[in-house]
Structure formats: structure tokens, C-alpha cells
Amino acid sequence: MADNQQTKILLVDDDKFIVDMYLIKFGEHGFKIEPAFSGAEALEKLTKGFAPDILLVDIIMPGMDGFQLIREITEKNLRHNAAIVVLSNLGQKDDIERALALGVDGYIVKASATPSEVVSRVLEITKTRLAKAT
């Protein structure tokens, strides 16, 4: 993942406004973004072979929440070595600890970060994960 042009992100969020905003913001940095508006849609894309470098997952979604999605991705071996970053408005210590216990690489609270800060933090988390893997 030396250059962002090849970096693929699966962005899972049921809020179209949020998805559109991050499509633009990550696109400006050369990332290829694939949106999924539900956990079920994300699982379908992963099952059909989409292998992102980064999974950006919201927690509060109808049907399957982000915690359940992360668990399913792990149990079904659909992670494909992707970094998993939670991007949610849930910022309670319990929520963060629960996500970390599921093996996520990072947790960003939407309300406390601008879109540009989110891009920077995702890059940081991904670089840290790659450094640990080598």
C-alpha cells in the first residue's frame, strides 16, 4: 500500500450524507472507496471477493450493527488482512473497549474529528498496522 491510488476502502455506514462526504474526502487523497449502506451489503461485497485494504465501519446501523458485522467478518474469514477502523458517534469507553476486543485496529469518534482528521487518522492507523505486520 505504498500509494493511496491502490488503497481500497470499504466504507460501511447507513447515512448517505456521511458516505458522500467521505467518498469526496478520501477520493481527494487518491483512495478508491466502495460504499456499503448496511452490514448485510458489506458482507455481500466481501463474500463476492471485494478485498479492501481498510474497512471503515459505523456501529449504529439498522439490522446488523457494526459490532455484529466485525464479528461476522472475522468468523467468516472475510477480513482479507484489511485494517478495521470503527468510525462512529458512539464514544463511550465501553463501546471502544468492545470494538478493540473484537480486534479492530482503530476507533474514531465522528463528532470529535473533522473529515480531514479522519483521513489522517485512518492513514496513521493503517501505517501502524503495517509496521507491526513486518
Coordinates of N, CA, C and O in Angstrom, one line a residue:
M1 N 0.8 -1.2 0.0 CA 0.0 0.0 0.0 C 0.9 1.3 0.0 O 0.7 2.2 0.8
A2 N 1.8 1.3 -0.9 CA 2.8 2.4 -0.9 C 2.1 3.7 -1.3 O 2.4 4.8 -0.8
D3 N 1.1 3.6 -2.2 CA 0.5 4.8 -2.6 C -1.1 4.7 -2.6 O -1.6 3.6 -2.8
N4 N -1.7 5.8 -2.2 CA -3.1 5.8 -1.9 C -4.0 5.4 -3.2 O -5.1 5.0 -3.1
Q5 N -3.4 5.5 -4.4 CA -4.1 5.2 -5.6 C -4.6 3.8 -5.6 O -5.6 3.5 -6.2
Q6 N -3.8 2.9 -5.0 CA -4.2 1.5 -5.0 C -5.0 1.1 -3.7 O -5.5 0.0 -3.6
T7 N -5.0 2.0 -2.7 CA -5.7 1.6 -1.4 C -7.2 1.7 -1.6 O -7.8 2.6 -1.9
K8 N -7.8 0.5 -1.3 CA -9.2 0.3 -1.4 C -9.8 0.4 0.0 O -9.4 -0.3 0.9
I9 N -10.9 1.1 0.2 CA -11.6 1.2 1.4 C -13.1 0.8 1.2 O -13.7 1.2 0.3
L10 N -13.5 -0.1 2.1 CA -14.9 -0.4 2.2 C -15.5 0.4 3.3 O -15.2 0.2 4.5
L11 N -16.4 1.4 3.0 CA -17.0 2.3 4.0 C -18.4 1.8 4.2 O -19.2 1.8 3.3
V12 N -18.6 1.4 5.5 CA -19.9 0.9 5.8 C -20.6 1.8 6.8 O -20.3 2.0 7.9
D13 N -21.7 2.5 6.3 CA -22.4 3.5 7.0 C -23.8 3.6 6.4 O -23.9 3.7 5.2
D14 N -24.9 3.7 7.2 CA -26.2 3.8 6.6 C -26.6 5.2 6.3 O -27.6 5.5 5.7
D15 N -25.8 6.2 6.7 CA -26.1 7.6 6.5 C -25.5 8.1 5.1 O -24.3 8.2 5.0
K16 N -26.3 8.3 4.1 CA -25.9 8.7 2.8 C -25.1 9.9 2.8 O -24.1 10.1 2.1
F17 N -25.4 10.9 3.6 CA -24.7 12.2 3.7 C -23.2 11.9 4.1 O -22.3 12.4 3.6
I18 N -23.1 11.1 5.2 CA -21.7 10.7 5.7 C -20.9 10.0 4.6 O -19.8 10.3 4.4
V19 N -21.6 9.0 4.0 CA -20.9 8.3 2.9 C -20.4 9.2 1.8 O -19.3 9.1 1.4
D20 N -21.3 10.1 1.3 CA -21.0 11.0 0.2 C -19.8 11.9 0.6 O -18.9 12.2 -0.1
M21 N -19.9 12.4 1.9 CA -18.8 13.3 2.4 C -17.5 12.6 2.4 O -16.5 13.1 1.9
Y22 N -17.4 11.3 2.9 CA -16.2 10.6 2.9 C -15.7 10.1 1.5 O -14.5 9.9 1.3
L23 N -16.7 9.8 0.6 CA -16.3 9.5 -0.7 C -15.5 10.6 -1.3 O -14.4 10.4 -2.0
I24 N -15.9 11.8 -1.1 CA -15.2 13.0 -1.6 C -13.9 13.2 -0.9 O -12.8 13.3 -1.5
K25 N -13.9 13.1 0.4 CA -12.7 13.4 1.2 C -11.6 12.4 1.0 O -10.5 12.8 0.7
F26 N -11.9 11.1 1.0 CA -10.9 10.1 0.7 C -10.5 10.1 -0.7 O -9.4 9.8 -1.1
G27 N -11.5 10.4 -1.6 CA -11.2 10.5 -3.1 C -10.2 11.6 -3.4 O -9.3 11.4 -4.2
E28 N -10.2 12.7 -2.6 CA -9.3 13.8 -2.8 C -7.9 13.3 -2.5 O -6.9 13.9 -3.0
H29 N -7.7 12.3 -1.7 CA -6.4 11.7 -1.3 C -6.0 10.5 -2.1 O -5.1 9.8 -1.8
G30 N -6.8 10.2 -3.1 CA -6.5 9.1 -4.1 C -6.9 7.7 -3.7 O -6.6 6.8 -4.3
F31 N -7.8 7.6 -2.6 CA -8.3 6.3 -2.2 C -9.4 5.9 -3.1 O -10.2 6.7 -3.6
K32 N -9.6 4.6 -3.3 CA -10.7 4.0 -4.0 C -11.7 3.6 -3.0 O -11.4 2.7 -2.1
I33 N -12.9 4.2 -3.0 CA -13.9 3.9 -1.9 C -15.0 3.1 -2.5 O -15.6 3.5 -3.5
E34 N -15.4 2.1 -1.8 CA -16.5 1.3 -2.1 C -17.5 1.5 -0.9 O -17.2 1.0 0.2
P35 N -18.7 2.1 -1.2 CA -19.7 2.2 -0.1 C -20.5 1.0 0.1 O -20.8 0.3 -0.8
A36 N -20.9 0.8 1.3 CA -22.0 -0.2 1.7 C -22.9 0.5 2.7 O -22.4 1.0 3.7
F37 N -24.2 0.4 2.5 CA -25.1 1.1 3.4 C -25.7 0.3 4.5 O -26.6 0.7 5.2
S38 N -25.2 -1.0 4.6 CA -25.6 -1.8 5.7 C -24.6 -2.9 5.9 O -23.7 -3.2 5.0
G39 N -24.7 -3.6 7.1 CA -23.8 -4.7 7.3 C -24.0 -5.8 6.3 O -23.0 -6.4 5.9
A40 N -25.2 -6.1 6.0 CA -25.5 -7.1 5.1 C -24.9 -6.9 3.7 O -24.3 -7.7 3.1
E41 N -25.0 -5.6 3.2 CA -24.4 -5.2 1.9 C -22.9 -5.4 2.0 O -22.3 -5.8 1.0
A42 N -22.3 -5.0 3.1 CA -20.8 -5.1 3.3 C -20.4 -6.6 3.2 O -19.5 -6.9 2.5
L43 N -21.1 -7.4 3.9 CA -20.8 -8.9 3.9 C -21.0 -9.5 2.5 O -20.1 -10.3 2.1
E44 N -22.0 -9.0 1.8 CA -22.2 -9.5 0.4 C -21.0 -9.1 -0.5 O -20.5 -9.9 -1.2
K45 N -20.5 -7.9 -0.4 CA -19.4 -7.4 -1.2 C -18.2 -8.2 -0.8 O -17.4 -8.6 -1.7
L46 N -17.9 -8.4 0.5 CA -16.7 -9.2 0.9 C -16.8 -10.7 0.4 O -15.8 -11.2 0.0
T47 N -18.0 -11.2 0.6 CA -18.2 -12.6 0.2 C -18.0 -12.8 -1.3 O -17.5 -13.8 -1.8
K48 N -18.4 -11.8 -2.1 CA -18.2 -11.9 -3.6 C -16.8 -11.5 -4.0 O -16.6 -11.4 -5.2
G49 N -15.9 -11.4 -3.1 CA -14.5 -11.2 -3.4 C -13.9 -9.8 -3.3 O -12.7 -9.7 -3.6
F50 N -14.7 -8.8 -2.9 CA -14.0 -7.5 -2.8 C -13.1 -7.6 -1.6 O -13.5 -8.0 -0.5
A51 N -11.8 -7.2 -1.8 CA -10.8 -7.3 -0.7 C -10.2 -5.9 -0.5 O -9.2 -5.6 -1.1
P52 N -10.8 -5.2 0.5 CA -10.3 -3.8 0.7 C -9.1 -3.9 1.6 O -8.8 -4.9 2.2
D53 N -8.3 -2.8 1.6 CA -7.2 -2.6 2.4 C -7.6 -2.1 3.8 O -7.0 -2.4 4.8
I54 N -8.7 -1.4 3.8 CA -9.2 -0.8 5.0 C -10.7 -1.0 5.1 O -11.4 -0.7 4.1
L55 N -11.3 -1.4 6.2 CA -12.7 -1.4 6.4 C -13.0 -0.3 7.4 O -12.5 -0.3 8.5
L56 N -13.8 0.7 7.0 CA -14.3 1.8 7.9 C -15.7 1.4 8.2 O -16.6 1.4 7.4
V57 N -16.0 1.2 9.5 CA -17.3 0.6 9.9 C -18.0 1.5 11.0 O -17.4 1.8 12.0
D58 N -19.2 1.9 10.7 CA -20.1 2.6 11.7 C -20.6 1.5 12.6 O -20.7 0.3 12.2
I59 N -21.0 1.9 13.8 CA -21.6 1.0 14.8 C -23.1 0.9 14.7 O -23.7 -0.1 14.6
I60 N -23.7 2.1 14.7 CA -25.1 2.2 14.8 C -25.7 2.2 13.4 O -25.7 3.1 12.6
M61 N -26.2 1.0 13.0 CA -26.9 0.8 11.7 C -28.1 -0.1 12.0 O -28.1 -1.0 12.8
P62 N -29.1 0.0 11.1 CA -30.3 -0.8 11.3 C -30.0 -2.3 10.9 O -29.0 -2.5 10.1
G63 N -30.7 -3.2 11.4 CA -30.4 -4.6 11.1 C -29.2 -5.1 11.8 O -29.3 -5.4 13.0
M64 N -28.1 -5.2 11.2 CA -26.8 -5.6 11.8 C -26.0 -4.4 12.2 O -25.6 -3.6 11.3
D65 N -25.7 -4.3 13.5 CA -24.8 -3.2 13.9 C -23.4 -3.5 13.6 O -23.0 -4.6 13.1
G66 N -22.5 -2.5 13.7 CA -21.1 -2.6 13.4 C -20.4 -3.7 14.2 O -19.5 -4.4 13.7
F67 N -20.7 -3.9 15.5 CA -20.1 -4.9 16.3 C -20.4 -6.3 15.7 O -19.5 -7.1 15.5
Q68 N -21.6 -6.5 15.3 CA -22.0 -7.8 14.7 C -21.3 -8.0 13.4 O -20.8 -9.1 13.1
L69 N -21.2 -6.9 12.6 CA -20.6 -7.0 11.3 C -19.1 -7.4 11.5 O -18.6 -8.3 10.8
I70 N -18.4 -6.8 12.4 CA -17.0 -7.1 12.6 C -16.8 -8.5 13.0 O -15.9 -9.2 12.6
R71 N -17.7 -9.0 13.9 CA -17.7 -10.4 14.4 C -17.9 -11.3 13.2 O -17.1 -12.3 13.0
E72 N -18.9 -11.0 12.3 CA -19.1 -11.9 11.2 C -17.9 -11.9 10.2 O -17.6 -13.0 9.7
I73 N -17.3 -10.7 10.0 CA -16.2 -10.6 9.1 C -15.1 -11.5 9.6 O -14.4 -12.3 8.8
T74 N -14.8 -11.5 10.9 CA -13.8 -12.3 11.5 C -14.1 -13.7 11.4 O -13.2 -14.5 11.0
E75 N -15.3 -14.1 11.9 CA -15.7 -15.5 11.9 C -15.7 -16.2 10.5 O -15.4 -17.4 10.4
K76 N -16.1 -15.4 9.5 CA -16.1 -16.0 8.1 C -14.9 -15.7 7.3 O -14.8 -16.0 6.1
N77 N -13.8 -15.3 8.0 CA -12.5 -15.0 7.4 C -12.6 -14.1 6.1 O -12.0 -14.4 5.1
L78 N -13.4 -13.0 6.3 CA -13.6 -12.1 5.2 C -12.7 -10.8 5.3 O -12.9 -9.9 4.6
R79 N -11.9 -10.8 6.3 CA -11.1 -9.6 6.6 C -10.0 -9.4 5.5 O -9.7 -8.2 5.3
H80 N -9.5 -10.4 4.9 CA -8.5 -10.3 3.9 C -7.3 -9.4 4.3 O -6.8 -8.6 3.5
N81 N -7.0 -9.5 5.5 CA -5.8 -8.7 6.1 C -6.1 -7.2 6.1 O -5.1 -6.4 6.2
A82 N -7.3 -6.8 6.0 CA -7.6 -5.4 6.0 C -7.5 -4.8 7.4 O -7.8 -5.5 8.4
A83 N -7.2 -3.6 7.5 CA -7.2 -2.8 8.7 C -8.7 -2.5 9.0 O -9.4 -2.1 8.0
I84 N -9.2 -2.7 10.2 CA -10.6 -2.4 10.5 C -10.6 -1.2 11.5 O -9.9 -1.2 12.5
V85 N -11.2 -0.1 11.0 CA -11.3 1.1 11.8 C -12.8 1.4 12.0 O -13.6 1.5 11.1
V86 N -13.2 1.6 13.3 CA -14.6 2.0 13.6 C -14.6 3.5 13.4 O -13.8 4.2 13.9
L87 N -15.7 4.0 12.8 CA -16.0 5.4 12.6 C -17.4 5.6 13.1 O -18.3 5.3 12.3
S88 N -17.6 6.0 14.3 CA -18.9 6.0 14.9 C -19.1 7.2 15.8 O -18.1 7.9 16.3
N89 N -20.3 7.6 16.1 CA -20.6 8.6 17.1 C -20.6 8.0 18.5 O -20.7 8.8 19.5
L90 N -20.6 6.7 18.6 CA -20.5 6.1 19.9 C -19.1 6.3 20.5 O -18.1 5.8 19.9
G91 N -19.0 7.0 21.6 CA -17.6 7.3 22.1 C -17.4 6.9 23.5 O -16.4 7.3 24.1
Q92 N -18.4 6.1 24.0 CA -18.2 5.6 25.4 C -17.1 4.6 25.5 O -16.9 3.8 24.6
K93 N -16.4 4.6 26.7 CA -15.3 3.7 27.0 C -15.7 2.3 26.7 O -15.0 1.5 26.1
D94 N -16.9 1.9 27.1 CA -17.4 0.5 26.9 C -17.5 0.1 25.5 O -17.1 -1.0 25.1
D95 N -18.0 1.1 24.6 CA -18.1 0.8 23.2 C -16.7 0.6 22.6 O -16.5 -0.3 21.8
I96 N -15.8 1.5 22.9 CA -14.4 1.5 22.4 C -13.7 0.2 22.8 O -13.2 -0.5 22.0
E97 N -13.9 -0.2 24.1 CA -13.3 -1.4 24.6 C -13.9 -2.7 23.9 O -13.2 -3.6 23.6
R98 N -15.2 -2.6 23.7 CA -15.9 -3.7 23.0 C -15.3 -3.9 21.6 O -15.1 -5.0 21.1
A99 N -15.1 -2.8 20.9 CA -14.6 -2.9 19.5 C -13.2 -3.4 19.5 O -12.8 -4.2 18.7
L100 N -12.4 -2.9 20.4 CA -11.0 -3.3 20.5 C -10.9 -4.8 20.8 O -10.0 -5.5 20.3
A101 N -11.8 -5.3 21.6 CA -11.8 -6.7 22.0 C -12.2 -7.6 20.7 O -11.8 -8.7 20.7
L102 N -12.8 -7.0 19.8 CA -13.2 -7.7 18.5 C -12.0 -7.6 17.5 O -12.1 -8.2 16.4
G103 N -10.9 -6.9 17.9 CA -9.7 -6.9 17.0 C -9.6 -5.8 16.1 O -8.9 -5.8 15.1
V104 N -10.4 -4.7 16.3 CA -10.2 -3.5 15.4 C -8.9 -2.9 15.6 O -8.2 -3.0 16.6
D105 N -8.4 -2.2 14.5 CA -7.1 -1.5 14.6 C -7.2 -0.1 15.1 O -6.2 0.5 15.5
G106 N -8.4 0.5 15.0 CA -8.6 1.9 15.5 C -10.0 2.2 15.7 O -10.9 1.5 15.2
Y107 N -10.2 3.3 16.4 CA -11.6 3.7 16.7 C -11.6 5.3 16.7 O -10.9 5.9 17.4
I108 N -12.4 5.8 15.8 CA -12.5 7.2 15.6 C -14.0 7.7 15.9 O -14.9 7.1 15.4
V109 N -14.1 8.7 16.8 CA -15.4 9.2 17.1 C -15.7 10.3 16.1 O -15.0 11.3 16.1
K110 N -16.8 10.1 15.3 CA -17.1 11.1 14.3 C -17.2 12.5 14.8 O -16.7 13.5 14.2
A111 N -17.9 12.7 15.9 CA -18.2 14.0 16.4 C -16.9 14.8 16.9 O -16.9 16.0 17.0
S112 N -15.8 14.0 17.1 CA -14.6 14.7 17.6 C -13.5 14.8 16.6 O -12.4 15.1 16.9
A113 N -13.9 14.6 15.3 CA -12.8 14.7 14.3 C -13.4 15.2 13.0 O -14.5 14.8 12.6
T114 N -12.7 16.2 12.4 CA -13.2 16.7 11.1 C -12.9 15.6 10.0 O -12.1 14.7 10.3
P115 N -13.6 15.7 8.9 CA -13.3 14.7 7.8 C -11.8 14.6 7.5 O -11.3 13.5 7.2
S116 N -11.1 15.8 7.4 CA -9.7 15.7 7.1 C -8.9 15.0 8.2 O -8.0 14.2 7.9
E117 N -9.3 15.2 9.5 CA -8.7 14.5 10.6 C -8.9 13.0 10.5 O -8.1 12.2 10.8
V118 N -10.1 12.6 10.1 CA -10.5 11.2 9.9 C -9.5 10.6 8.9 O -9.0 9.5 9.1
V119 N -9.3 11.2 7.7 CA -8.4 10.7 6.7 C -7.0 10.5 7.3 O -6.4 9.5 7.2
S120 N -6.5 11.6 8.0 CA -5.2 11.5 8.6 C -5.1 10.3 9.6 O -4.1 9.6 9.6
R121 N -6.1 10.2 10.5 CA -6.1 9.1 11.5 C -6.1 7.8 10.8 O -5.5 6.8 11.3
V122 N -6.9 7.6 9.8 CA -7.0 6.3 9.1 C -5.7 6.0 8.5 O -5.2 4.8 8.6
L123 N -5.0 7.0 7.9 CA -3.6 6.7 7.4 C -2.7 6.3 8.5 O -1.9 5.4 8.3
E124 N -2.7 7.0 9.6 CA -1.9 6.7 10.7 C -2.1 5.3 11.2 O -1.1 4.5 11.5
I125 N -3.4 4.9 11.4 CA -3.7 3.6 12.0 C -3.2 2.5 11.0 O -2.7 1.5 11.4
T126 N -3.4 2.8 9.7 CA -3.0 1.8 8.7 C -1.5 1.6 8.7 O -1.0 0.5 8.6
K127 N -0.8 2.7 8.7 CA 0.7 2.7 8.8 C 1.2 1.9 10.0 O 2.1 1.1 9.9
T128 N 0.6 2.2 11.2 CA 1.0 1.5 12.4 C 0.7 0.0 12.3 O 1.6 -0.8 12.6
R129 N -0.4 -0.4 11.7 CA -0.7 -1.8 11.5 C 0.3 -2.5 10.6 O 0.7 -3.6 10.8
L130 N 0.6 -1.8 9.5 CA 1.6 -2.4 8.5 C 2.9 -2.5 9.2 O 3.6 -3.5 8.9
A131 N 3.3 -1.6 10.0 CA 4.6 -1.6 10.7 C 4.7 -2.8 11.6 O 5.7 -3.5 11.7
K132 N 3.6 -3.1 12.3 CA 3.5 -4.3 13.2 C 3.6 -5.6 12.4 O 4.1 -6.6 12.9
A133 N 3.0 -5.6 11.2 CA 2.9 -6.8 10.4 C 4.3 -7.2 9.8 O 4.5 -8.3 9.5
T134 N 5.2 -6.2 9.7 CA 6.5 -6.5 9.1 C 7.6 -6.8 10.1 O 7.4 -6.6 11.3

